[in-house]
mmCIF file of C-alpha atoms in Angstrom:
data_model
loop_
_atom_site.group_PDB
_atom_site.id
_atom_site.type_symbol
_atom_site.label_atom_id
_atom_site.label_comp_id
_atom_site.label_asym_id
_atom_site.label_seq_id
_atom_site.Cartn_x
_atom_site.Cartn_y
_atom_site.Cartn_z
ATOM 1 C CA LEU A 1 -13.838 -16.052 -3.181
ATOM 2 C CA GLU A 2 -13.036 -16.383 -7.306
ATOM 3 C CA ALA A 3 -9.312 -16.524 -7.826
ATOM 4 C CA VAL A 4 -8.317 -12.784 -8.528
ATOM 5 C CA THR A 5 -8.211 -11.846 -12.521
ATOM 6 C CA GLU A 6 -6.102 -9.539 -14.029
ATOM 7 C CA GLY A 7 -6.842 -5.984 -15.322
ATOM 8 C CA ALA A 8 -8.546 -3.274 -13.490
ATOM 9 C CA PRO A 9 -9.786 -4.051 -10.093
ATOM 10 C CA GLY A 10 -12.733 -6.124 -10.187
ATOM 11 C CA GLY A 11 -12.344 -6.779 -14.043
ATOM 12 C CA ALA A 12 -12.755 -10.194 -15.924
ATOM 13 C CA ASP A 13 -9.763 -12.028 -17.391
ATOM 14 C CA SER A 14 -10.572 -11.656 -21.474
ATOM 15 C CA GLU A 15 -8.479 -14.781 -22.582
ATOM 16 C CA ALA A 16 -10.620 -17.629 -23.365
ATOM 17 C CA ASN A 17 -8.040 -20.253 -23.461
ATOM 18 C CA ALA A 18 -6.760 -18.928 -19.633
ATOM 19 C CA ALA A 19 -6.224 -22.065 -17.502
ATOM 20 C CA PRO A 20 -8.690 -22.200 -14.746
ATOM 21 C CA GLN A 21 -7.648 -21.962 -11.240
ATOM 22 C CA ALA A 22 -8.786 -23.081 -8.202
ATOM 23 C CA PRO A 23 -11.082 -21.042 -5.884
ATOM 24 C CA ARG A 24 -8.587 -18.509 -3.572
ATOM 25 C CA LYS A 25 -9.310 -19.273 0.004
ATOM 26 C CA TYR A 26 -10.768 -16.188 1.663
ATOM 27 C CA ASP A 27 -8.257 -15.157 4.623
ATOM 28 C CA HIS A 28 -8.746 -11.438 4.719
ATOM 29 C CA PRO A 29 -9.819 -9.578 7.883
ATOM 30 C CA THR A 30 -13.675 -8.740 8.275
ATOM 31 C CA ILE A 31 -16.181 -6.655 10.233
ATOM 32 C CA CYS A 32 -19.077 -8.991 11.667
ATOM 33 C CA GLY A 33 -18.420 -11.205 8.734
ATOM 34 C CA VAL A 34 -17.842 -8.358 6.127
ATOM 35 C CA ASP A 35 -14.898 -7.512 4.007
ATOM 36 C CA LYS A 36 -13.539 -4.699 5.475
ATOM 37 C CA ARG A 37 -11.059 -3.529 2.493
ATOM 38 C CA PRO A 38 -13.817 -1.326 0.577
ATOM 39 C CA PHE A 39 -14.220 0.477 4.185
ATOM 40 C CA PHE A 40 -10.930 2.247 3.572
ATOM 41 C CA PRO A 41 -11.467 3.935 -0.048
ATOM 42 C CA ALA A 42 -15.201 4.474 1.482
ATOM 43 C CA VAL A 43 -14.085 6.400 3.954
ATOM 44 C CA LEU A 44 -11.526 8.405 2.274
ATOM 45 C CA ILE A 45 -13.757 9.563 -0.582
ATOM 46 C CA LEU A 46 -16.561 10.417 1.734
ATOM 47 C CA SER A 47 -14.273 12.258 4.566
ATOM 48 C CA LEU A 48 -12.449 14.237 1.492
ATOM 49 C CA LEU A 49 -16.268 15.123 0.342
ATOM 50 C CA TRP A 50 -17.517 16.159 3.403
ATOM 51 C CA SER A 51 -14.332 18.234 3.853
ATOM 52 C CA MET A 52 -14.797 19.568 0.310
ATOM 53 C CA CYS A 53 -18.580 20.523 1.140
ATOM 54 C CA MET A 54 -17.451 22.532 4.220
ATOM 55 C CA MET A 55 -15.913 25.044 1.762
ATOM 56 C CA GLY A 56 -19.437 26.401 1.613
ATOM 57 C CA LEU A 57 -19.377 27.548 5.274
ATOM 58 C CA GLN A 58 -15.446 28.426 4.985
ATOM 59 C CA GLY A 59 -16.601 30.838 2.146
ATOM 60 C CA MET A 60 -19.268 32.180 3.828
ATOM 61 C CA VAL A 61 -17.043 33.555 6.968
ATOM 62 C CA VAL A 62 -14.315 34.449 4.712
ATOM 63 C CA THR A 63 -16.841 36.704 2.824
ATOM 64 C CA GLN A 64 -17.928 38.218 6.161
ATOM 65 C CA LEU A 65 -14.652 38.797 7.264
ATOM 66 C CA CYS A 66 -12.633 39.974 3.860
ATOM 67 C CA GLY A 67 -15.821 41.086 1.597
ATOM 68 C CA SER A 68 -14.956 38.242 -1.030
ATOM 69 C CA ALA A 69 -13.716 34.347 -0.788
ATOM 70 C CA ARG A 70 -13.753 33.728 -4.548
ATOM 71 C CA ARG A 71 -9.915 33.237 -4.988
ATOM 72 C CA CYS A 72 -9.603 31.300 -1.919
ATOM 73 C CA MET A 73 -12.605 28.951 -2.434
ATOM 74 C CA MET A 74 -11.404 28.516 -6.123
ATOM 75 C CA PHE A 75 -7.700 27.711 -4.847
ATOM 76 C CA PHE A 76 -9.218 24.984 -2.329
ATOM 77 C CA PHE A 77 -11.877 23.552 -5.168
ATOM 78 C CA LEU A 78 -9.039 23.107 -7.582
ATOM 79 C CA MET A 79 -6.639 21.268 -4.573
ATOM 80 C CA TYR A 80 -9.570 18.806 -3.867
ATOM 81 C CA VAL A 81 -10.337 18.239 -7.583
ATOM 82 C CA PHE A 82 -6.430 17.511 -8.106
ATOM 83 C CA THR A 83 -6.310 15.148 -4.933
ATOM 84 C CA ILE A 84 -9.615 13.226 -5.899
ATOM 85 C CA GLY A 85 -8.761 12.665 -9.533
ATOM 86 C CA SER A 86 -5.195 11.320 -8.243
ATOM 87 C CA ALA A 87 -6.793 8.826 -5.780
ATOM 88 C CA VAL A 88 -9.325 7.768 -8.284
ATOM 89 C CA ASN A 89 -6.512 7.121 -10.646
ATOM 90 C CA THR A 90 -4.742 5.456 -8.462
ATOM 91 C CA ALA A 91 -7.429 3.286 -7.568
ATOM 92 C CA LEU A 92 -8.858 2.346 -11.046
ATOM 93 C CA ALA A 93 -5.556 2.434 -12.991
ATOM 94 C CA ASN A 94 -3.982 -0.513 -14.407
ATOM 95 C CA PRO A 95 -0.668 -0.622 -12.112
ATOM 96 C CA GLY A 96 1.456 -1.956 -14.705
ATOM 97 C CA LEU A 97 1.070 -5.712 -15.465
ATOM 98 C CA LEU A 98 3.297 -7.625 -17.158
ATOM 99 C CA PRO A 99 2.092 -8.130 -20.981
ATOM 100 C CA GLN A 100 0.281 -11.081 -21.594
ATOM 101 C CA GLU A 101 3.024 -12.208 -24.023
ATOM 102 C CA GLN A 102 5.661 -11.982 -21.608
ATOM 103 C CA PHE A 103 3.823 -13.380 -18.986
ATOM 104 C CA GLN A 104 3.378 -16.413 -20.910
ATOM 105 C CA LYS A 105 6.862 -16.606 -21.756
ATOM 106 C CA TRP A 106 7.653 -16.010 -17.872
ATOM 107 C CA GLN A 107 5.177 -19.046 -17.064
ATOM 108 C CA ALA A 108 7.245 -21.275 -19.609
ATOM 109 C CA LYS A 109 10.256 -20.565 -17.911
ATOM 110 C CA GLU A 110 11.384 -18.834 -21.267
ATOM 111 C CA ARG A 111 12.514 -15.540 -19.516
ATOM 112 C CA SER A 112 12.571 -14.181 -16.355
ATOM 113 C CA LEU A 113 11.165 -11.082 -14.918
ATOM 114 C CA PRO A 114 12.271 -7.667 -15.498
ATOM 115 C CA LEU A 115 14.053 -6.071 -12.511
ATOM 116 C CA ARG A 116 11.937 -4.310 -10.047
ATOM 117 C CA CYS A 117 8.660 -6.567 -11.160
ATOM 118 C CA SER A 118 6.908 -8.397 -8.500
ATOM 119 C CA LYS A 119 3.798 -10.600 -8.367
ATOM 120 C CA HIS A 120 1.310 -9.623 -5.902
ATOM 121 C CA TRP A 121 -1.954 -11.392 -5.109
ATOM 122 C CA LEU A 122 -4.332 -8.647 -6.326
ATOM 123 C CA TYR A 123 -3.314 -9.718 -10.161
ATOM 124 C CA ARG A 124 -2.628 -12.917 -11.953
ATOM 125 C CA ARG A 125 0.029 -11.377 -13.791
ATOM 126 C CA PRO A 126 3.157 -9.723 -11.893
ATOM 127 C CA VAL A 127 3.325 -5.573 -11.497
ATOM 128 C CA LEU A 128 5.926 -3.995 -13.201
ATOM 129 C CA ARG A 129 8.214 -1.939 -11.012
ATOM 130 C CA PHE A 130 5.852 -2.789 -8.009
ATOM 131 C CA HIS A 131 6.048 -0.238 -5.176
ATOM 132 C CA GLN A 132 3.482 -1.478 -2.857
ATOM 133 C CA TYR A 133 -0.255 -2.345 -2.294
ATOM 134 C CA CYS A 134 -2.291 0.745 -0.941
ATOM 135 C CA ARG A 135 -5.485 -0.253 1.174
ATOM 136 C CA TRP A 136 -6.654 3.171 0.778
ATOM 137 C CA VAL A 137 -7.400 2.638 -2.735
ATOM 138 C CA THR A 138 -7.336 -1.223 -2.641
ATOM 139 C CA ASN A 139 -4.644 -1.087 -5.620
ATOM 140 C CA SER A 140 -1.367 -2.208 -6.253
ATOM 141 C CA VAL A 141 1.117 0.732 -7.027
ATOM 142 C CA GLY A 142 3.472 0.008 -9.854
ATOM 143 C CA LEU A 143 4.918 1.547 -12.969
ATOM 144 C CA HIS A 144 1.663 3.246 -14.607
ATOM 145 C CA ASN A 145 0.231 4.890 -10.979
ATOM 146 C CA HIS A 146 3.220 5.451 -9.119
ATOM 147 C CA ARG A 147 2.922 8.941 -10.067
ATOM 148 C CA SER A 148 -0.506 9.526 -9.140
ATOM 149 C CA TYR A 149 0.071 8.187 -5.869
ATOM 150 C CA MET A 150 2.457 10.580 -5.079
ATOM 151 C CA CYS A 151 0.209 13.171 -6.249
ATOM 152 C CA MET A 152 -2.561 12.052 -4.035
ATOM 153 C CA LEU A 153 -0.359 12.002 -0.945
ATOM 154 C CA ALA A 154 0.659 15.315 -1.785
ATOM 155 C CA GLY A 155 -2.557 16.530 -2.302
ATOM 156 C CA PHE A 156 -3.808 15.271 1.028
ATOM 157 C CA VAL A 157 -0.913 17.087 3.040
ATOM 158 C CA GLY A 158 -1.806 20.247 1.303
ATOM 159 C CA ILE A 159 -5.767 20.002 1.794
ATOM 160 C CA ALA A 160 -5.039 19.137 5.746
ATOM 161 C CA VAL A 161 -2.699 21.766 6.399
ATOM 162 C CA THR A 162 -4.118 24.690 4.484
ATOM 163 C CA ASP A 163 -7.537 23.615 6.105
ATOM 164 C CA ALA A 164 -6.370 23.700 9.351
ATOM 165 C CA PHE A 165 -4.570 27.048 9.093
ATOM 166 C CA LEU A 166 -8.026 28.579 7.492
ATOM 167 C CA ASP A 167 -9.992 27.214 10.176
ATOM 168 C CA LEU A 168 -7.775 28.227 12.902
ATOM 169 C CA ILE A 169 -8.101 31.971 11.588
ATOM 170 C CA LEU A 170 -11.884 31.649 10.892
ATOM 171 C CA ILE A 171 -12.526 30.089 14.416
ATOM 172 C CA PRO A 172 -11.863 32.876 16.948
ATOM 173 C CA ALA A 173 -12.504 35.690 14.066
ATOM 174 C CA HIS A 174 -16.055 34.531 13.703
ATOM 175 C CA PHE A 175 -16.491 33.566 17.172
ATOM 176 C CA MET A 176 -18.185 36.686 18.270
ATOM 177 C CA ASN A 177 -20.109 37.532 15.649
ATOM 178 C CA GLY A 178 -20.995 33.897 14.464
ATOM 179 C CA THR A 179 -23.590 31.222 15.471
ATOM 180 C CA TRP A 180 -22.695 28.235 17.479
ATOM 181 C CA THR A 181 -23.454 25.903 14.935
ATOM 182 C CA ALA A 182 -21.171 27.397 12.575
ATOM 183 C CA GLU A 183 -18.327 27.737 15.229
ATOM 184 C CA LEU A 184 -18.895 23.799 16.065
ATOM 185 C CA PHE A 185 -18.678 23.010 12.124
ATOM 186 C CA LEU A 186 -15.459 24.613 11.865
ATOM 187 C CA LEU A 187 -14.256 23.288 15.109
ATOM 188 C CA VAL A 188 -14.793 19.690 14.192
ATOM 189 C CA HIS A 189 -13.144 20.450 10.302
ATOM 190 C CA PHE A 190 -10.217 21.517 12.196
ATOM 191 C CA LEU A 191 -9.560 18.496 14.355
ATOM 192 C CA TYR A 192 -10.334 16.482 11.059
ATOM 193 C CA SER A 193 -7.915 18.496 9.148
ATOM 194 C CA CYS A 194 -5.362 18.239 12.023
ATOM 195 C CA TYR A 195 -5.578 14.633 12.588
ATOM 196 C CA PHE A 196 -5.449 14.168 8.604
ATOM 197 C CA ALA A 197 -2.436 16.131 8.688
ATOM 198 C CA TRP A 198 -0.616 14.247 11.418
ATOM 199 C CA TYR A 199 -1.504 10.782 9.420
ATOM 200 C CA SER A 200 -0.568 11.968 5.830
ATOM 201 C CA THR A 201 2.513 14.134 6.267
ATOM 202 C CA PRO A 202 4.833 11.017 7.632
ATOM 203 C CA LEU A 203 3.512 9.145 4.628
ATOM 204 C CA LEU A 204 4.410 12.095 2.352
ATOM 205 C CA ARG A 205 7.637 12.489 3.747
ATOM 206 C CA MET A 206 8.528 8.648 3.798
ATOM 207 C CA HIS A 207 7.460 7.861 0.061
ATOM 208 C CA ALA A 208 9.273 11.282 -1.256
ATOM 209 C CA ALA A 209 12.212 9.874 0.620
ATOM 210 C CA PHE A 210 12.145 6.778 -1.568
ATOM 211 C CA VAL A 211 11.484 8.517 -4.663
ATOM 212 C CA ALA A 212 14.753 10.680 -3.581
ATOM 213 C CA ARG A 213 16.635 7.485 -3.065
ATOM 214 C CA ASN A 214 15.156 5.500 -6.151
ATOM 215 C CA GLU A 215 13.855 2.943 -3.909
ATOM 216 C CA LEU A 216 10.632 0.980 -3.550
ATOM 217 C CA ALA A 217 8.836 0.061 -0.560
ATOM 218 C CA GLN A 218 9.204 -3.694 -1.695
ATOM 219 C CA GLU A 219 13.089 -3.050 -1.450
ATOM 220 C CA TRP A 220 12.947 -0.909 1.794
ATOM 221 C CA LYS A 221 10.557 -3.866 3.578
ATOM 222 C CA LYS A 222 13.336 -6.471 2.431
ATOM 223 C CA ASP A 223 16.371 -3.995 3.934
ATOM 224 C CA GLU A 224 17.819 -4.533 0.568
ATOM 225 C CA PHE A 225 20.241 -1.436 0.535
ATOM 226 C CA TRP A 226 20.392 -0.973 4.384
ATOM 227 C CA VAL A 227 23.312 -1.603 6.475
ATOM 228 C CA VAL A 228 24.806 -1.257 9.955
ATOM 229 C CA TYR A 229 28.527 -0.992 10.883
ATOM 230 C CA ASN A 230 30.229 -3.981 12.504
ATOM 231 C CA GLU A 231 30.905 -3.002 16.258
ATOM 232 C CA LEU A 232 34.310 -4.520 16.018
ATOM 233 C CA THR A 233 35.715 -3.856 12.465
ATOM 234 C CA GLY A 234 33.703 -0.728 11.650
ATOM 235 C CA GLU A 235 32.922 -2.588 8.134
ATOM 236 C CA LYS A 236 29.403 -2.217 6.378
ATOM 237 C CA VAL A 237 27.375 -5.098 7.284
ATOM 238 C CA SER A 238 23.940 -6.064 5.620
ATOM 239 C CA VAL A 239 21.255 -5.832 7.807
ATOM 240 C CA ASN A 240 19.818 -8.969 6.626
ATOM 241 C CA ASP A 241 23.051 -10.620 7.641
ATOM 242 C CA LEU A 242 22.654 -9.975 11.427
ATOM 243 C CA PRO A 243 21.158 -12.055 14.033
ATOM 244 C CA THR A 244 17.515 -11.767 15.311
ATOM 245 C CA GLU A 245 18.495 -10.049 18.434
ATOM 246 C CA GLU A 246 21.361 -7.947 17.149
ATOM 247 C CA TYR A 247 18.759 -6.718 14.291
ATOM 248 C CA ASN A 248 16.060 -5.829 16.926
ATOM 249 C CA ARG A 249 18.616 -4.271 19.041
ATOM 250 C CA ARG A 250 20.221 -2.164 16.314
ATOM 251 C CA PHE A 251 17.306 -1.168 14.262
ATOM 252 C CA ASP A 252 17.537 2.999 15.245
ATOM 253 C CA GLU A 253 21.218 2.362 13.630
ATOM 254 C CA PHE A 254 20.376 1.216 10.473
ATOM 255 C CA ILE A 255 21.472 3.233 7.488
ATOM 256 C CA TYR A 256 21.118 3.341 3.783
ATOM 257 C CA ASP A 257 23.770 2.566 1.480
ATOM 258 C CA PRO A 258 23.450 4.106 -1.842
ATOM 259 C CA SER A 259 26.358 1.774 -3.025
ATOM 260 C CA ARG A 260 24.116 -1.187 -3.105
ATOM 261 C CA ASN A 261 21.409 0.370 -5.178
ATOM 262 C CA GLN A 262 22.277 0.298 -8.470
ATOM 263 C CA PHE A 263 19.330 2.559 -9.465
ATOM 264 C CA ASP A 264 20.185 5.119 -7.440
ATOM 265 C CA LYS A 265 21.833 7.786 -9.416
ATOM 266 C CA GLY A 266 21.634 10.756 -7.017
ATOM 267 C CA TRP A 267 18.562 12.508 -5.876
ATOM 268 C CA VAL A 268 18.350 14.995 -8.649
ATOM 269 C CA GLN A 269 18.683 12.297 -11.222
ATOM 270 C CA ASN A 270 16.175 10.059 -9.144
ATOM 271 C CA CYS A 271 13.345 12.595 -9.050
ATOM 272 C CA LEU A 272 13.934 13.710 -12.706
ATOM 273 C CA SER A 273 13.740 9.921 -13.498
ATOM 274 C CA PHE A 274 10.626 9.562 -11.668
ATOM 275 C CA TRP A 275 8.955 12.403 -13.134
ATOM 276 C CA PHE A 276 9.562 12.798 -16.613
ATOM 277 C CA THR A 277 10.526 9.100 -17.400
ATOM 278 C CA ASP A 278 7.897 8.144 -20.090
ATOM 279 C CA ARG A 279 6.071 5.075 -18.500
ATOM 280 C CA SER A 280 3.529 4.729 -21.302
ATOM 281 C CA ASP A 281 5.931 3.246 -23.842
ATOM 282 C CA PRO A 282 5.089 -0.351 -24.427
ATOM 283 C CA ASP A 283 8.805 -1.098 -24.302
ATOM 284 C CA GLU A 284 9.208 0.216 -20.880
ATOM 285 C CA TRP A 285 9.686 -2.303 -18.239
ATOM 286 C CA GLY A 286 10.188 0.175 -15.377
ATOM 287 C CA GLU A 287 13.898 -0.879 -14.735
ATOM 288 C CA PHE A 288 14.749 2.702 -13.844
#
């Protein structure tokens, strides 16, 4: 496996004078010797497309019951387009790589990395405001695609919940007059939607909390802003300073300490900053 190059996933490094790199050892999990990483985005997109195709059956049943399904189907169609578009953008977008000139200065130790910028194995250059790697789109989530990632999660939950609600109404209403094949498909789609909602809702809730606290997943995994109260003195203690046994024993007692997060300006300002900061500005390093 050749060393991972920068740019969009799968893209080639256009720098003619880039230093050659040794081949990277392939150490990713496989299924029967086949890289399983493409499995996740393939399943995601195919399941969304299958669920989208079920709109035809849902529309037919709604028409039989209500006389028209135009507005209902238009709502679902727009929601699917929005969600799939957000997923594609998250997967294919440049997540916000450190500009080449600044990267060379960093390599030459002429400058330090911007705040919240981190190196990830997927790219040769560090990612600005690096949040996490998402296996479902096989791309890093950073400065330029974090908002589309949140839109994707919101779309997942919206699709799953509304589809499950609609199927729950259609299955019993169509039971006496419909065919068993239509009922079976509606039932399978209902179960799929329930599972999708069960899986995606906690993810959206967790990442919405990150936005509200202005905390990145990388910072959360490192417990940078989390504390517990000393059992004797009552003082706040960073969870990273706890012995391993006490860390595991008191895991459920961890609390977020906003005073340790210099980027936390209150949930209102955090949300406004997340959604409305201009991220296309070349001088924006994601230090917010």
